[in-house]
PDB file of C-alpha atoms in Angstrom:
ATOM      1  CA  UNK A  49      -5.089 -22.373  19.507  1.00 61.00           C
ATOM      2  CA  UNK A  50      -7.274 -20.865  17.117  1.00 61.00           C
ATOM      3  CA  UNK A  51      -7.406 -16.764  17.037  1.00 71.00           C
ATOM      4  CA  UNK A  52     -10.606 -15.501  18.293  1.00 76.00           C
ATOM      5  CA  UNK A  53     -12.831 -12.773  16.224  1.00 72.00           C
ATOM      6  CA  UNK A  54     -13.957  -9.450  17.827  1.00 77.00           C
ATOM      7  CA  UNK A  55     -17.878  -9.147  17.887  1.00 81.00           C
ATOM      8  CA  UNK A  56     -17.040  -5.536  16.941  1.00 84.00           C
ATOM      9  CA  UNK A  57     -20.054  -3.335  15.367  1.00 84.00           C
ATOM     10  CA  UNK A  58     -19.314  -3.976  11.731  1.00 82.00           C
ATOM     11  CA  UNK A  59     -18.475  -7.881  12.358  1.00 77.00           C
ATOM     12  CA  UNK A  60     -22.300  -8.166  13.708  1.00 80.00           C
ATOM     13  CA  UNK A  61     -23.937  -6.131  10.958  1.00 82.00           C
ATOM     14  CA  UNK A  62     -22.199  -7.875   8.311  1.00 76.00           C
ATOM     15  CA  UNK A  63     -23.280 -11.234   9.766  1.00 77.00           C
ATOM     16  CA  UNK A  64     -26.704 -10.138   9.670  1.00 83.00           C
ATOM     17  CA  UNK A  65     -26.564  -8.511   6.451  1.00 81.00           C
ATOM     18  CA  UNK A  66     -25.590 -12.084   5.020  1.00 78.00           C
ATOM     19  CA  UNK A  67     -28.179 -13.882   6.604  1.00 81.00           C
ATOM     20  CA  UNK A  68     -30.928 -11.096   5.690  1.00 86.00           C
ATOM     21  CA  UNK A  69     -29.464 -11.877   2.290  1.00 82.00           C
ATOM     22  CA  UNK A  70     -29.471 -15.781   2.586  1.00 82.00           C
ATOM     23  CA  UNK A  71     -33.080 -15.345   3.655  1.00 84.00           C
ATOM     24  CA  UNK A  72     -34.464 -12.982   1.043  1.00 84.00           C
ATOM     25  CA  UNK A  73     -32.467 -15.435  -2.018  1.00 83.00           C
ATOM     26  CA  UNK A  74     -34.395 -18.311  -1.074  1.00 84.00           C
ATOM     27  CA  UNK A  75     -36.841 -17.750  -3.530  1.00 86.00           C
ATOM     28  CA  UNK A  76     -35.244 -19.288  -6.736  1.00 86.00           C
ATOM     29  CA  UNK A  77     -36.138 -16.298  -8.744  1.00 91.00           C
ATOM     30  CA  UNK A  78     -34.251 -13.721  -6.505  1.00 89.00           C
ATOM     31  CA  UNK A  79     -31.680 -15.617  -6.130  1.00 88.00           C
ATOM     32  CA  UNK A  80     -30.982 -16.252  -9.777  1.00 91.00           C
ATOM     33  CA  UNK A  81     -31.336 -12.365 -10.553  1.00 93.00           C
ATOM     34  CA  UNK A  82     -28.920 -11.413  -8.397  1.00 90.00           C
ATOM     35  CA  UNK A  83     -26.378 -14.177  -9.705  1.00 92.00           C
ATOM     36  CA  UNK A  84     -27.019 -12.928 -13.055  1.00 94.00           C
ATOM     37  CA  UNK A  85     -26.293  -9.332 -11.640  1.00 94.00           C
ATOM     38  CA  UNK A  86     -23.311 -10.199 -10.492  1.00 93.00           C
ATOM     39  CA  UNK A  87     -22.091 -12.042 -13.025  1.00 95.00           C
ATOM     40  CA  UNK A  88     -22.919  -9.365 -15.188  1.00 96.00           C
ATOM     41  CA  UNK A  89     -21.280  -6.430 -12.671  1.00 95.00           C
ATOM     42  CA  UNK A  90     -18.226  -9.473 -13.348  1.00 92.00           C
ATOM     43  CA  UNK A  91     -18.139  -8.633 -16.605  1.00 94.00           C
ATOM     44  CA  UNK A  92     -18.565  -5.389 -16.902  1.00 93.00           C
ATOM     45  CA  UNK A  93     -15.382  -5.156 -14.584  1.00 89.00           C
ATOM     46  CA  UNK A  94     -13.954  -7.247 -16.545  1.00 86.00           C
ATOM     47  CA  UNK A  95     -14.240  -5.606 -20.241  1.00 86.00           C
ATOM     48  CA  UNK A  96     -13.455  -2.714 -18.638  1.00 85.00           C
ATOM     49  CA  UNK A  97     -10.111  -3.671 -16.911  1.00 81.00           C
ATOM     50  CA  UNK A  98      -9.283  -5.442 -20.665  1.00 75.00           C
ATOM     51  CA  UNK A  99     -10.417  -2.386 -22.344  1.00 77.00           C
ATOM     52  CA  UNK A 100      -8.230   0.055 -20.288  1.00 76.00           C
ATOM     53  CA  UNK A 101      -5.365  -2.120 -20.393  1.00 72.00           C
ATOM     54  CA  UNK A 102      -5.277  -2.736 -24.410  1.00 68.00           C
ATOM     55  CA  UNK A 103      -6.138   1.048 -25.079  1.00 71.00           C
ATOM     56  CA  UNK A 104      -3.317   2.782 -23.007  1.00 71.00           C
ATOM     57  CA  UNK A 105      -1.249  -0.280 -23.801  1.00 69.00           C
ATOM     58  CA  UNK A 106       1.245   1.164 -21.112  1.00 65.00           C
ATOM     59  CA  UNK A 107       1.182  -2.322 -18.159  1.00 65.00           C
ATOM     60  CA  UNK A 108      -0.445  -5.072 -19.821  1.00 70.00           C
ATOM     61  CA  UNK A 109       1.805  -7.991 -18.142  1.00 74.00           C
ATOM     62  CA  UNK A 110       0.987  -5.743 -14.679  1.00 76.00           C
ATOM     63  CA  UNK A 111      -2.603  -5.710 -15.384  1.00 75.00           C
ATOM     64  CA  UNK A 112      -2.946  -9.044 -16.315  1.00 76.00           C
ATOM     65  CA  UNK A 113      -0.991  -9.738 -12.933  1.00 82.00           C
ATOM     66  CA  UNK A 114      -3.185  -7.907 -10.828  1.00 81.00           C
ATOM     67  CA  UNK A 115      -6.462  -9.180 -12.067  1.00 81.00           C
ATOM     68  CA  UNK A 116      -5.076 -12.666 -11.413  1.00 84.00           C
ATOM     69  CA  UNK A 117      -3.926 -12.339  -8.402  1.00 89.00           C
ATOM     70  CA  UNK A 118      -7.241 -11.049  -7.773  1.00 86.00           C
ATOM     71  CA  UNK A 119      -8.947 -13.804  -8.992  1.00 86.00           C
ATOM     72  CA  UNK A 120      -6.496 -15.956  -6.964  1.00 89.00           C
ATOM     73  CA  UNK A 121      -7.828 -13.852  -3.713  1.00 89.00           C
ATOM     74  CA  UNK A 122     -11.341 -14.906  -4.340  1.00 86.00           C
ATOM     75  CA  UNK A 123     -10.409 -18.682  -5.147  1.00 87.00           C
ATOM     76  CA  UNK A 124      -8.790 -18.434  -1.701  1.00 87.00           C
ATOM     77  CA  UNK A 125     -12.004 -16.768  -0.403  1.00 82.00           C
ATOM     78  CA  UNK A 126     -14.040 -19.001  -1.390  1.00 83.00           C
ATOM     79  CA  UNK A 127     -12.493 -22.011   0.146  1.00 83.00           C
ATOM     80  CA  UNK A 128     -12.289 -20.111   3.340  1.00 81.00           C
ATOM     81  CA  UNK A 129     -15.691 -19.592   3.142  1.00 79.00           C
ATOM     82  CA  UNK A 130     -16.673 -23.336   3.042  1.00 81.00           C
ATOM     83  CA  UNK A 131     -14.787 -24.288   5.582  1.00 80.00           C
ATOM     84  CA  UNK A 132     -16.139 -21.906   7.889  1.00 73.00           C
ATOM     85  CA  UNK A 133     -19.755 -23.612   6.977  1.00 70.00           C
ATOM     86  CA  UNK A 134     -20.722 -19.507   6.310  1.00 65.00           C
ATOM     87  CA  UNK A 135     -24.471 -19.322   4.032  1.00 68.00           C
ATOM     88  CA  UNK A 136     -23.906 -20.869   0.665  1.00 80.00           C
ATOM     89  CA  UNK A 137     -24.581 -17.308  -1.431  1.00 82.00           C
ATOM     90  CA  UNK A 138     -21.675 -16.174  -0.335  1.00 82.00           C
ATOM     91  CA  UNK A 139     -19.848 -18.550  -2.438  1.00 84.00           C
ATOM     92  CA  UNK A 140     -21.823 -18.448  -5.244  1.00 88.00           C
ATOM     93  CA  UNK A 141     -21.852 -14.781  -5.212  1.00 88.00           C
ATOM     94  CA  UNK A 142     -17.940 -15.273  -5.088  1.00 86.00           C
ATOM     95  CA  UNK A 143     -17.799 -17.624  -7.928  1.00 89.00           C
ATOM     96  CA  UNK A 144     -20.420 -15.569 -10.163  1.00 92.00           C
ATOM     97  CA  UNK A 145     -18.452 -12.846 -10.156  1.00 91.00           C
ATOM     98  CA  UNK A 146     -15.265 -14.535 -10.764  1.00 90.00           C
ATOM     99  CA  UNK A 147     -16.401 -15.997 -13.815  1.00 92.00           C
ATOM    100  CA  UNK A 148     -18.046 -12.909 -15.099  1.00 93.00           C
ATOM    101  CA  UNK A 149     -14.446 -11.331 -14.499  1.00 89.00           C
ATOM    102  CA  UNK A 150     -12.312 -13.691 -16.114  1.00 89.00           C
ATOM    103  CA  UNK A 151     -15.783 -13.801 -19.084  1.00 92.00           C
ATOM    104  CA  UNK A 152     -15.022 -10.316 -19.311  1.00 89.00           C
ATOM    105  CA  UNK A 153     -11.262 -10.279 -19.718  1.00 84.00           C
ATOM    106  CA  UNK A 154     -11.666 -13.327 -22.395  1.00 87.00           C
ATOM    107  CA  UNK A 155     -14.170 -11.304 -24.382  1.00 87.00           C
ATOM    108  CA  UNK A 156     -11.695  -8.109 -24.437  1.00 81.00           C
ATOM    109  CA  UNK A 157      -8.812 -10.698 -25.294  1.00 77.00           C
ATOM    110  CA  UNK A 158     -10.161 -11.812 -28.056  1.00 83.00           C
ATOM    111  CA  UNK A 159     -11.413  -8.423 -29.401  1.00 76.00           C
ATOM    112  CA  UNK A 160      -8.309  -6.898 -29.320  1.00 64.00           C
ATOM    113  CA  UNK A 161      -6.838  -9.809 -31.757  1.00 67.00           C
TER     114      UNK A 161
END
């Protein structure tokens, strides 16, 4: 038997927030600009996280840990999210980000060489 979800306040408005979103990123062009912002919020997270880590130099194997298992999380996220036939922007959104993350860690890799 499959657990049932509350219709609690916050459950409702996020619904509708995603399918106010799904609606307004119909248009192509809106809905590439905000991929490109979020890969590009992705990144900045990213460098930042690699930046951090290779100038205090203090957990680099625990950083790098975290910010997979993070990127594990929204690999898992975004499966859930397909099976639960939610609005497709979520899971671009998802996987924008993600690869402006791990974009962002590879650039800060490779500059600290």
């Amino acid at each position: 038997m499959a657990p049932r979800i509350q219709k609690t306040f916050l459950y409702k408005s996020s619904t509708l927030f995603v399918d106010r979103l799904a609606n307004w990123a119909i248009n192509p062009w809106r809905r590439y600009s905000l991929l490109a912002i979020i890969f590009l919020i992705g990144f900045l997270i990213g460098s930042s996280l690699g930046m951090i880590n290779g100038v205090l130099a203090l957990m680099d194997p625990v950083g790098a840990f975290i910010a997979l298992i993070f990127l594990e999380i929204l690999i898992k996220a975004r499966f859930i999210f397909l099976k639960s036939k939610k609005q497709i922007i979520l899971v671009r959104l998802f996987d924008m980000f993600r690869i402006g993350l791990a974009y962002g860690l590879f650039s800060e890799g490779l500059k600290l060489l």
